[in-house]
Short mmCIF file of C-alpha atoms in Angstrom, two decimals:
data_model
loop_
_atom_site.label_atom_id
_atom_site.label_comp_id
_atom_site.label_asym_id
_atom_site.label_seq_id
_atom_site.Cartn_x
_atom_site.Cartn_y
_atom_site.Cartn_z
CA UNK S 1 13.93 -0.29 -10.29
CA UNK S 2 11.02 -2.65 -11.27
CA UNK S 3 9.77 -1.62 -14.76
CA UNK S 4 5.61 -2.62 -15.16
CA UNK S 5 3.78 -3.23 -18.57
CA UNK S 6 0.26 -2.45 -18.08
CA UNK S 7 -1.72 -4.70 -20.66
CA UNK S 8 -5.24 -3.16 -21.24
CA UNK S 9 -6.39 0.30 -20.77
CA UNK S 10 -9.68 0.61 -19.62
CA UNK S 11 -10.82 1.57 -16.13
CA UNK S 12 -8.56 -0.56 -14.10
CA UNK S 13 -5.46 -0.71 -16.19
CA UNK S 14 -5.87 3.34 -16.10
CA UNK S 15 -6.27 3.20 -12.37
CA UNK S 16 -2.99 1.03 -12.22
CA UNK S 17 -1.40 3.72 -13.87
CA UNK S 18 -2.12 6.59 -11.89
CA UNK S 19 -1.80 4.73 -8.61
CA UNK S 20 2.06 3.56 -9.95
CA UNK S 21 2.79 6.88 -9.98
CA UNK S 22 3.21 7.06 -6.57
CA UNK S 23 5.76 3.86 -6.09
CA UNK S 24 8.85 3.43 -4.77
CA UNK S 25 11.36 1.79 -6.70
CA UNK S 26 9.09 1.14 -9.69
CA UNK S 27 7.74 2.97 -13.12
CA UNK S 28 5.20 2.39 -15.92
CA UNK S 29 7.70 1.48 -18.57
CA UNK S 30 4.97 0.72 -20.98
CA UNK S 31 1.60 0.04 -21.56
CA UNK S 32 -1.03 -2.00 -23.93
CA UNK S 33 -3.61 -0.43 -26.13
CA UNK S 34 -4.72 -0.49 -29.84
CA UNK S 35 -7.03 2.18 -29.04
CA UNK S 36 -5.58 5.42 -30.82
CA UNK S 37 -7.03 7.91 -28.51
CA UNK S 38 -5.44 6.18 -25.83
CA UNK S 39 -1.87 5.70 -27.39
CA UNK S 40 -1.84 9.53 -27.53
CA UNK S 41 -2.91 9.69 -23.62
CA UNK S 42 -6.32 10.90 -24.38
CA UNK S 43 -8.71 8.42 -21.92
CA UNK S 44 -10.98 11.04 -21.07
CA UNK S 45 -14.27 8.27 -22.30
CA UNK S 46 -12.49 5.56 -18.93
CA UNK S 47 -15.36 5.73 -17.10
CA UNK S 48 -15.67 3.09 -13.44
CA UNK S 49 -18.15 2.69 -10.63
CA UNK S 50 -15.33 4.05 -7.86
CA UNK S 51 -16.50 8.17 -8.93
CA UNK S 52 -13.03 8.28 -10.82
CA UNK S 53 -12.19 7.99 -14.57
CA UNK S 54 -9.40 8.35 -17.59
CA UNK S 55 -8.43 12.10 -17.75
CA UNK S 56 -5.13 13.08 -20.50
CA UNK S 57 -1.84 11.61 -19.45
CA UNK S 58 1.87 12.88 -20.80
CA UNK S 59 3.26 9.63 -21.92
CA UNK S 60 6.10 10.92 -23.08
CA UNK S 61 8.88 8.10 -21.86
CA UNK S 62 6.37 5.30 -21.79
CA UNK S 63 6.30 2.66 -24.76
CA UNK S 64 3.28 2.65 -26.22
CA UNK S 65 2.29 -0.74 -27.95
CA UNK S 66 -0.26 -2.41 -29.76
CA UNK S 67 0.16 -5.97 -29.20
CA UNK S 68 0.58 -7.68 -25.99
CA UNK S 69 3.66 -9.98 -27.67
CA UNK S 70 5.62 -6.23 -27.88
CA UNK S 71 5.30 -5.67 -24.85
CA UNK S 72 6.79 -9.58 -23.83
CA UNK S 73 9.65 -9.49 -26.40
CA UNK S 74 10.77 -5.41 -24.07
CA UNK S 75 13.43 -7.42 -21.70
CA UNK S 76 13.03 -4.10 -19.87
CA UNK S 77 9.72 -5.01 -18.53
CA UNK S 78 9.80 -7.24 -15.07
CA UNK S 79 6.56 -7.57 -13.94
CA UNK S 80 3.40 -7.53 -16.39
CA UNK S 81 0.40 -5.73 -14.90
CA UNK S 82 -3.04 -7.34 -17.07
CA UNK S 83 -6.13 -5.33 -16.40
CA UNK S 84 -7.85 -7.15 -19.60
CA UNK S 85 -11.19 -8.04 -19.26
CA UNK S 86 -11.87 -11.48 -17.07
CA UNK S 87 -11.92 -13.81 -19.94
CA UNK S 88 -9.04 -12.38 -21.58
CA UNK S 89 -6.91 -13.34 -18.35
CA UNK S 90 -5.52 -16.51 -18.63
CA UNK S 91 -4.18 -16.44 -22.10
CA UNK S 92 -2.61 -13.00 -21.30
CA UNK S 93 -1.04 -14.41 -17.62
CA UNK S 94 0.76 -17.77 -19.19
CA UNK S 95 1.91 -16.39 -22.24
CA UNK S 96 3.47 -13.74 -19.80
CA UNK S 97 5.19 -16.87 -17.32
CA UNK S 98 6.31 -18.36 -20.52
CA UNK S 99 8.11 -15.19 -21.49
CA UNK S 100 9.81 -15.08 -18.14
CA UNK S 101 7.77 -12.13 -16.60
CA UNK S 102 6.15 -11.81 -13.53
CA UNK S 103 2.65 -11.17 -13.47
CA UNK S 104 -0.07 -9.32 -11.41
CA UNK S 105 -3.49 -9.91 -12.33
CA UNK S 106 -6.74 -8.22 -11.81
CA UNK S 107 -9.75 -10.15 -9.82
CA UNK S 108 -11.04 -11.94 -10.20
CA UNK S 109 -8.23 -14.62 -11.59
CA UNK S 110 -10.54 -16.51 -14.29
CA UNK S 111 -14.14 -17.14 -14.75
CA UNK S 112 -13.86 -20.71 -14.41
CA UNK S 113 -11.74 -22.79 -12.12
CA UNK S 114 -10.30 -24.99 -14.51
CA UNK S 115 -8.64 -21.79 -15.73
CA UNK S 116 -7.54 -20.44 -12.87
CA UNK S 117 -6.05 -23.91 -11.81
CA UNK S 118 -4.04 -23.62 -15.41
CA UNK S 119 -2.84 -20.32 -14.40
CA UNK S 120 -1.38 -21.26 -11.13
CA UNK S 121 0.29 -24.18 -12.74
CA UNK S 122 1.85 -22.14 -15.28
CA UNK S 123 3.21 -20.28 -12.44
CA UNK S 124 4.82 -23.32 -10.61
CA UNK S 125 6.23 -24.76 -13.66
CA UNK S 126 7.70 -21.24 -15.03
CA UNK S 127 9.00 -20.05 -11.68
CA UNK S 128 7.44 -16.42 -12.27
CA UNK S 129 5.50 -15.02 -9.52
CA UNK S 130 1.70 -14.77 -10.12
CA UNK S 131 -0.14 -12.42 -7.80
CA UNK S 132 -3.74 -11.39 -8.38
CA UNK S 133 -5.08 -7.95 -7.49
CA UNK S 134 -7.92 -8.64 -4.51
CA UNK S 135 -7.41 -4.69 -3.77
CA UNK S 136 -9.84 -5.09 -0.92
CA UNK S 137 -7.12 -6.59 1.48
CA UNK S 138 -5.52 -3.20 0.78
CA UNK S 139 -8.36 -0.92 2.27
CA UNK S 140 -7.70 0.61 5.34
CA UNK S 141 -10.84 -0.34 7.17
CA UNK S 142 -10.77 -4.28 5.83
CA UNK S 143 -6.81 -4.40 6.79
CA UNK S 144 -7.45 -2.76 10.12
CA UNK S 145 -10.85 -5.46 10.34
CA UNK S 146 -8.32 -8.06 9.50
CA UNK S 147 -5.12 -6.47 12.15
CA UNK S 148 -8.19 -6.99 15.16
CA UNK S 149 -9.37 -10.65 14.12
CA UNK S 150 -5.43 -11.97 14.05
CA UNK S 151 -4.25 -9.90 17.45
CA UNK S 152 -7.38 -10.77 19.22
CA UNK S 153 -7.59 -7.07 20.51
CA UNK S 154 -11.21 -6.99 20.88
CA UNK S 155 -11.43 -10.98 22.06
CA UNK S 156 -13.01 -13.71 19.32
CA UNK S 157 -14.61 -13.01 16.22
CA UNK S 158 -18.17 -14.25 16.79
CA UNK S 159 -20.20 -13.13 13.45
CA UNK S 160 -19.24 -10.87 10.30
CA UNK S 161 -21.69 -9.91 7.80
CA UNK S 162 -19.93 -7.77 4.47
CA UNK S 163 -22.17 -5.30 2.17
CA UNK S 164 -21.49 -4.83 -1.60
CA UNK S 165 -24.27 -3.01 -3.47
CA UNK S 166 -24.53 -0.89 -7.08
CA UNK S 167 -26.50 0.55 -8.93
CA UNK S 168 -29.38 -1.23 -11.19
CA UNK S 169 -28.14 0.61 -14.27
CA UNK S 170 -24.66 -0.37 -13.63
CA UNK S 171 -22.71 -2.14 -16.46
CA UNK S 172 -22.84 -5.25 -14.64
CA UNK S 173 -26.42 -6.14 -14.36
CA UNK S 174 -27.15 -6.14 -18.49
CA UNK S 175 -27.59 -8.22 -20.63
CA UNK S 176 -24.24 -8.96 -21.60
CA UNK S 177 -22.91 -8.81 -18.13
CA UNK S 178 -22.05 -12.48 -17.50
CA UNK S 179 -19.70 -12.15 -20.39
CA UNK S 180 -17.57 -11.00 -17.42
CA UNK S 181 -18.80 -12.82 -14.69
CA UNK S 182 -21.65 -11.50 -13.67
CA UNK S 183 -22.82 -9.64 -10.22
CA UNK S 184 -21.46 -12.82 -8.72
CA UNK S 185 -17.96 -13.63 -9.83
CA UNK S 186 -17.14 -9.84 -10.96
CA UNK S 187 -18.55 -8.33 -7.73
CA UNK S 188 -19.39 -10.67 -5.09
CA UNK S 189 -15.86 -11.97 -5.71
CA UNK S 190 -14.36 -9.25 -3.39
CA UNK S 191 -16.22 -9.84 -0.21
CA UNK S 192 -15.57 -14.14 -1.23
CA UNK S 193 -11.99 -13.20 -1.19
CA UNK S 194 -12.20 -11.32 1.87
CA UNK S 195 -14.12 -13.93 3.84
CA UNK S 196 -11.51 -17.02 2.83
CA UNK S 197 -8.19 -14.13 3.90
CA UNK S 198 -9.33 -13.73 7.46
CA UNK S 199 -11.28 -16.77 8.16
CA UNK S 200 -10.22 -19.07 5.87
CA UNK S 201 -12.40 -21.68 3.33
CA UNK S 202 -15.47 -22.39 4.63
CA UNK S 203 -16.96 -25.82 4.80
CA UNK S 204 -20.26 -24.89 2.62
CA UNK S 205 -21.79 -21.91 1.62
CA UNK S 206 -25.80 -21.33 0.69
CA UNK S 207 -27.27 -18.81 -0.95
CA UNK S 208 -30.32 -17.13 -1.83
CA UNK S 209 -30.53 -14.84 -4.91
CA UNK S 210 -32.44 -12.28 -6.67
CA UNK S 211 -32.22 -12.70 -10.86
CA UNK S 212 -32.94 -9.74 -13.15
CA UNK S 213 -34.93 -10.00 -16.61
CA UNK S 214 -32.37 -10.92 -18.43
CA UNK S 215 -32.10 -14.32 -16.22
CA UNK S 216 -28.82 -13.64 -14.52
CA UNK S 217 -28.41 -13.13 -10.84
CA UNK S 218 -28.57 -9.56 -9.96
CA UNK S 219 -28.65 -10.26 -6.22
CA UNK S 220 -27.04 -12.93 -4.08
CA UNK S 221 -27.02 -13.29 -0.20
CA UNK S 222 -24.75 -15.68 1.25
CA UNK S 223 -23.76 -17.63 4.68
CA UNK S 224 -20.39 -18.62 4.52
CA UNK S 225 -20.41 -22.26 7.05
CA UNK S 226 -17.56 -23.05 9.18
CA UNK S 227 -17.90 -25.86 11.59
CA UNK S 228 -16.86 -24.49 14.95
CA UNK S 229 -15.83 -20.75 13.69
CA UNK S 230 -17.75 -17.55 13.53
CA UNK S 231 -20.63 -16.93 11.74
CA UNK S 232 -20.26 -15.23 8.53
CA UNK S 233 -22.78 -13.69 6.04
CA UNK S 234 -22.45 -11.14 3.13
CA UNK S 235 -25.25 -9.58 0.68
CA UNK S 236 -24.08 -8.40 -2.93
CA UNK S 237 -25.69 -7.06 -6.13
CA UNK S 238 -26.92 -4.69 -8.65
CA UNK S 239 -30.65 -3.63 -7.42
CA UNK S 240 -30.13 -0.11 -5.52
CA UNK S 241 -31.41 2.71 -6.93
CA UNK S 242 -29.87 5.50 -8.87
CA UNK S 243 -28.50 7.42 -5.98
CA UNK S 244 -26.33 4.21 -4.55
CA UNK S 245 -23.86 3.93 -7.37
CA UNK S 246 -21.87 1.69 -4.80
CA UNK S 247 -21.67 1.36 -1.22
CA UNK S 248 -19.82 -1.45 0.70
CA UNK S 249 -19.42 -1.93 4.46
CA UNK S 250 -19.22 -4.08 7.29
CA UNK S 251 -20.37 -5.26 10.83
CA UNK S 252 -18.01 -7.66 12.93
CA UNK S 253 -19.32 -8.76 16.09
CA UNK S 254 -16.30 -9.52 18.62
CA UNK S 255 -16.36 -10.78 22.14
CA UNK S 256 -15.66 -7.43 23.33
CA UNK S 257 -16.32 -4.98 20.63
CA UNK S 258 -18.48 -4.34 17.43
CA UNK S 259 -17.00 -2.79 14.47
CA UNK S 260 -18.97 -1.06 11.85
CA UNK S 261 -17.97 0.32 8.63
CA UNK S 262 -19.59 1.74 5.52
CA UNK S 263 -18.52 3.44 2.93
CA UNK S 264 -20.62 6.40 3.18
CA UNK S 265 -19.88 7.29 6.77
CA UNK S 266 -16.96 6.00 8.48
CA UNK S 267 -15.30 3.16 10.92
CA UNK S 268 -16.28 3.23 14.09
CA UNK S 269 -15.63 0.79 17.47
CA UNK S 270 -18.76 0.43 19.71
CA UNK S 271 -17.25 -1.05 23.04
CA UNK S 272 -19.45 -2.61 26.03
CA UNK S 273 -19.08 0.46 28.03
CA UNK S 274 -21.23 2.26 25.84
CA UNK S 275 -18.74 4.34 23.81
CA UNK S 276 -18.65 5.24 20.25
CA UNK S 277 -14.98 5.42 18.87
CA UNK S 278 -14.09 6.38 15.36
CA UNK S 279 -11.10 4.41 14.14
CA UNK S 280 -8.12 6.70 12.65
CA UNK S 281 -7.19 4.59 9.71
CA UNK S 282 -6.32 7.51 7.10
CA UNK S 283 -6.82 7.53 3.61
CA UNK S 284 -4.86 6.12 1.41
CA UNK S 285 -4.34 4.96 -1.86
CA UNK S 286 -5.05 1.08 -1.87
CA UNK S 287 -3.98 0.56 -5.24
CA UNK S 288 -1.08 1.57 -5.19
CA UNK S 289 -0.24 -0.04 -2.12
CA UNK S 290 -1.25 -2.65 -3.95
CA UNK S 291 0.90 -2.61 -6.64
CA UNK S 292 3.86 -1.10 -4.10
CA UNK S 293 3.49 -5.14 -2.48
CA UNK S 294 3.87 -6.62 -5.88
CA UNK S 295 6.55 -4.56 -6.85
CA UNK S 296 8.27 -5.95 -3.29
CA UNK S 297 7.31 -9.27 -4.38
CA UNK S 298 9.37 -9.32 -7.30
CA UNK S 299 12.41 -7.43 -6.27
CA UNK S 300 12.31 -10.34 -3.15
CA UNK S 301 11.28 -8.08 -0.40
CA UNK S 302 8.07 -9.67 -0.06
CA UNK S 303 6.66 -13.42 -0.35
CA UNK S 304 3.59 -12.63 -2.26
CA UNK S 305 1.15 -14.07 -0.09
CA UNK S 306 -1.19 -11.52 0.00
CA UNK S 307 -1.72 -11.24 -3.57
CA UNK S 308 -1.64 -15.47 -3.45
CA UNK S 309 -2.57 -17.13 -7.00
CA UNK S 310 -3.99 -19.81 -5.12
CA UNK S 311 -5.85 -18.21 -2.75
CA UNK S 312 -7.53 -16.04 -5.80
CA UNK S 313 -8.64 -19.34 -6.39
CA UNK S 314 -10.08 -20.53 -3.46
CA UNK S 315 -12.22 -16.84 -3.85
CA UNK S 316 -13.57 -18.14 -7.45
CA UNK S 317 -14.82 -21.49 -5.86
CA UNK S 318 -16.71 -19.74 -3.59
CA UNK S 319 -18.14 -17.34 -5.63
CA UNK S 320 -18.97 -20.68 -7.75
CA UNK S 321 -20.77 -22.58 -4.83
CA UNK S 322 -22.58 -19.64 -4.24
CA UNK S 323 -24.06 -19.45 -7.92
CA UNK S 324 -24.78 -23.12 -7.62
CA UNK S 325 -26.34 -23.12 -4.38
CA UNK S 326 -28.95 -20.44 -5.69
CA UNK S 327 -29.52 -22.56 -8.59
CA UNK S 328 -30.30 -25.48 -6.47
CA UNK S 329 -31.59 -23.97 -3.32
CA UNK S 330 -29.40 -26.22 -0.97
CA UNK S 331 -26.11 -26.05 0.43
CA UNK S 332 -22.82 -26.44 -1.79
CA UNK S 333 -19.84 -27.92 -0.29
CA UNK S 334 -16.94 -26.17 -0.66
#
C-alpha cells in the first residue's frame, strides 16, 4: 500500500483526492491545508475550469495538517502529491527529496527553468523519484493519438495542429495571472508537453501572439520546427467568449488517415475511402490513471517515464521560446 500526502487544497489537489479514491494499492493518508473550512472537509468554494469543483468530504482517517514539514516528518507517507500553486513548487518538491519522499508534481514543473533544472537535480542527488503531472498524456483521445503515431497504423504523421482555448473572464487572463505563469506557461504548457512526448524537441519554435490590457499574452499561436519531421502547429489562450469556458482538440494528418478530436463532440477517423469512424476510446478518469502510474512508479512497477522530471522540462523551454519568440517576432531556437 502506497500512502499519498496531498500538499495544497485547491482545485487540483481536491481533484487528486477524489480521483485517488479510485486506486489500487494506494490511499490519501493525509493532506495539506491551513484553511479551516477545508480541514473539516468543507471545499464547497474549489471552484476549476474542467465544470467540476470541491463538494464536503468525510475525512475521517485522513491526517489533517497545517504545515507541509508535518506532513514530511509522517514516515507513513511514501509519495508526496504537491498541487501548490506554480511558484510554490520547487521549494515544496526538494524539501520533499530531502526528506526521503517521492514526489509527484503538478504542471507545469516551475516557472522558470533554472528552477526546474534545481528540481531535477535534487532528484538525482536524493534518489527519490520526481514525476510531474502532464495529465494530458493520460486522456484517452491524446494516448490513443499517441498509440497511432508510434504503431504507424495509419502510415506517417505528416502535420498535427492542437487547440486549447478559455474563456476571457477566466482566472488566467487578469491581471495577476502571470503570477502563475500566465496563458502561456499555465495553459499552453499542456499542448508544449504533448508536442515534445510524441514528436520529440523541436529544433525552433515561432510564435505569434495576442496580449490583453493588462500587457500579458492572452493568445499565442505556435509552429513547432523539426527539420525533416512533421509539421506541427497549436493555438492557445484566453479570448473566447463566455459560452467556451474551455475547449481543446486536435487534427493529425497521417499518410493514410486524418484524426479529429474536440472536446465538444468526439474522436473520429476519416479514412481515404470516404468513411467517417468514431473511435471507441471510453471514458475514463485520467487523473487517476494518473496518479495509479505514479503510485506504480514508486512501488517499482513502473519506470516513471511518462511522468519524466526532465521531460517536464523540456515542456517549460518550449513554452519559454514561445513567449520569447512573440516578444521578438523571430524564431527561437530551442
Amino acid at each position: 500500500m502506497v500512502n499519498i500526502g496531498i500538499v495544497g487544497m485547491g482545485f487540483m489537489g481536491t481533484t487528486h483526492y477524489q480521483a485517488a479514491k479510485g486506486l489500487k494499492d494506494a490511499r490519501v493518508h493525509a493532506i495539506v491545508t491551513r484553511d479551516p473550512k477545508k480541514k473539516k472537509g468543507d471545499w464547497s468554494d474549489v471552484k476549476g475550469n474542467l465544470g467540476t469543483g470541491g463538494g464536503q468530504e468525510d475525512l475521517t482517517g485522513v491526517s489533517v495538517y497545517d504545515s507541509l514539514d508535518e506532513l514530511l516528518a509522517d514516515d507513513q507517507v511514501q509519495l508526496v502529491d504537491v498541487c501548490l500553486p506554480s511558484p510554490m513548487h520547487k521549494d515544496a518538491v526538494i524539501r520533499a527529496l530531502k526528506a526521503g519522499k517521492d514526489v509527484l508534481v503538478e504542471k507545469p514543473i516551475a516557472l522558470e527553468l533554472e528552477d526546474a533544472d534545481a528540481m531535477v537535480a535534487a532528484a538525482q542527488e536524493s534518489g527519490g523519484k520526481l514525476m510531474v503531472g502532464h495529465v494530458l498524456r493520460f486522456f484517452p483521445e491524446f494516448a490513443y493519438l499517441k498509440e497511432r503515431v508510434e504503431s504507424g497504423e495509419f502510415g506517417a504523421l505528416n502535420a498535427l495542429h492542437l487547440k486549447r482555448v478559455i474563456a476571457q473572464s477566466n482566472w488566467r487572463t487578469n491581471e495577476r495571472a502571470n503570477d502563475n505563469g500566465g496563458i502561456v506557461i499555465d495553459l499552453f504548457v499542456h499542448d508544449a508537453d504533448y508536442v515534445q512526448y510524441i514528436a520529440g524537441v523541436p529544433q525552433r519554435v515561432f510564435a505569434s501572439g495576442v496580449q490583453n490590457n493588462f500587457g500579458h499574452i492572452a493568445y499565442v499561436t505556435t509552429h513547432f520546427i523539426f527539420e525533416g519531421g512533421p509539421t506541427i502547429s497549436g493555438h492557445c489562450g484566453g479570448i473566447a467568449v463566455e459560452s467556451i469556458p474551455f475547449e481543446h482538440g486536435f487534427d493529425a494528418y497521417f499518410e493514410r488517415a486524418t484524426v479529429s478530436f474536440n472536446s465538444s463532440g468526439s474522436l473520429r477517423i476519416y479514412t481515404p475511402e470516404g468513411e467517417v469512424e468514431e473511435a471507441a476510446v471510453g471514458k475514463v478518469d485520467s487523473f487517476r490513471d494518473q496518479l495509479q502510474y505514479a503510485v506504480e512508479t514508486v512501488a517499482g512497477r513502473a519506470d516513471g517515464s511518462k511522468l519524466s522530471a526532465e521531460s517536464a522540462r523540456n515542456s517549460l523551454r518550449l513554452c519559454h521560446a514561445a513567449a520569447e519568440s512573440v516578444r521578438r517576432g523571430a524564431p527561437v531556437d530551442v
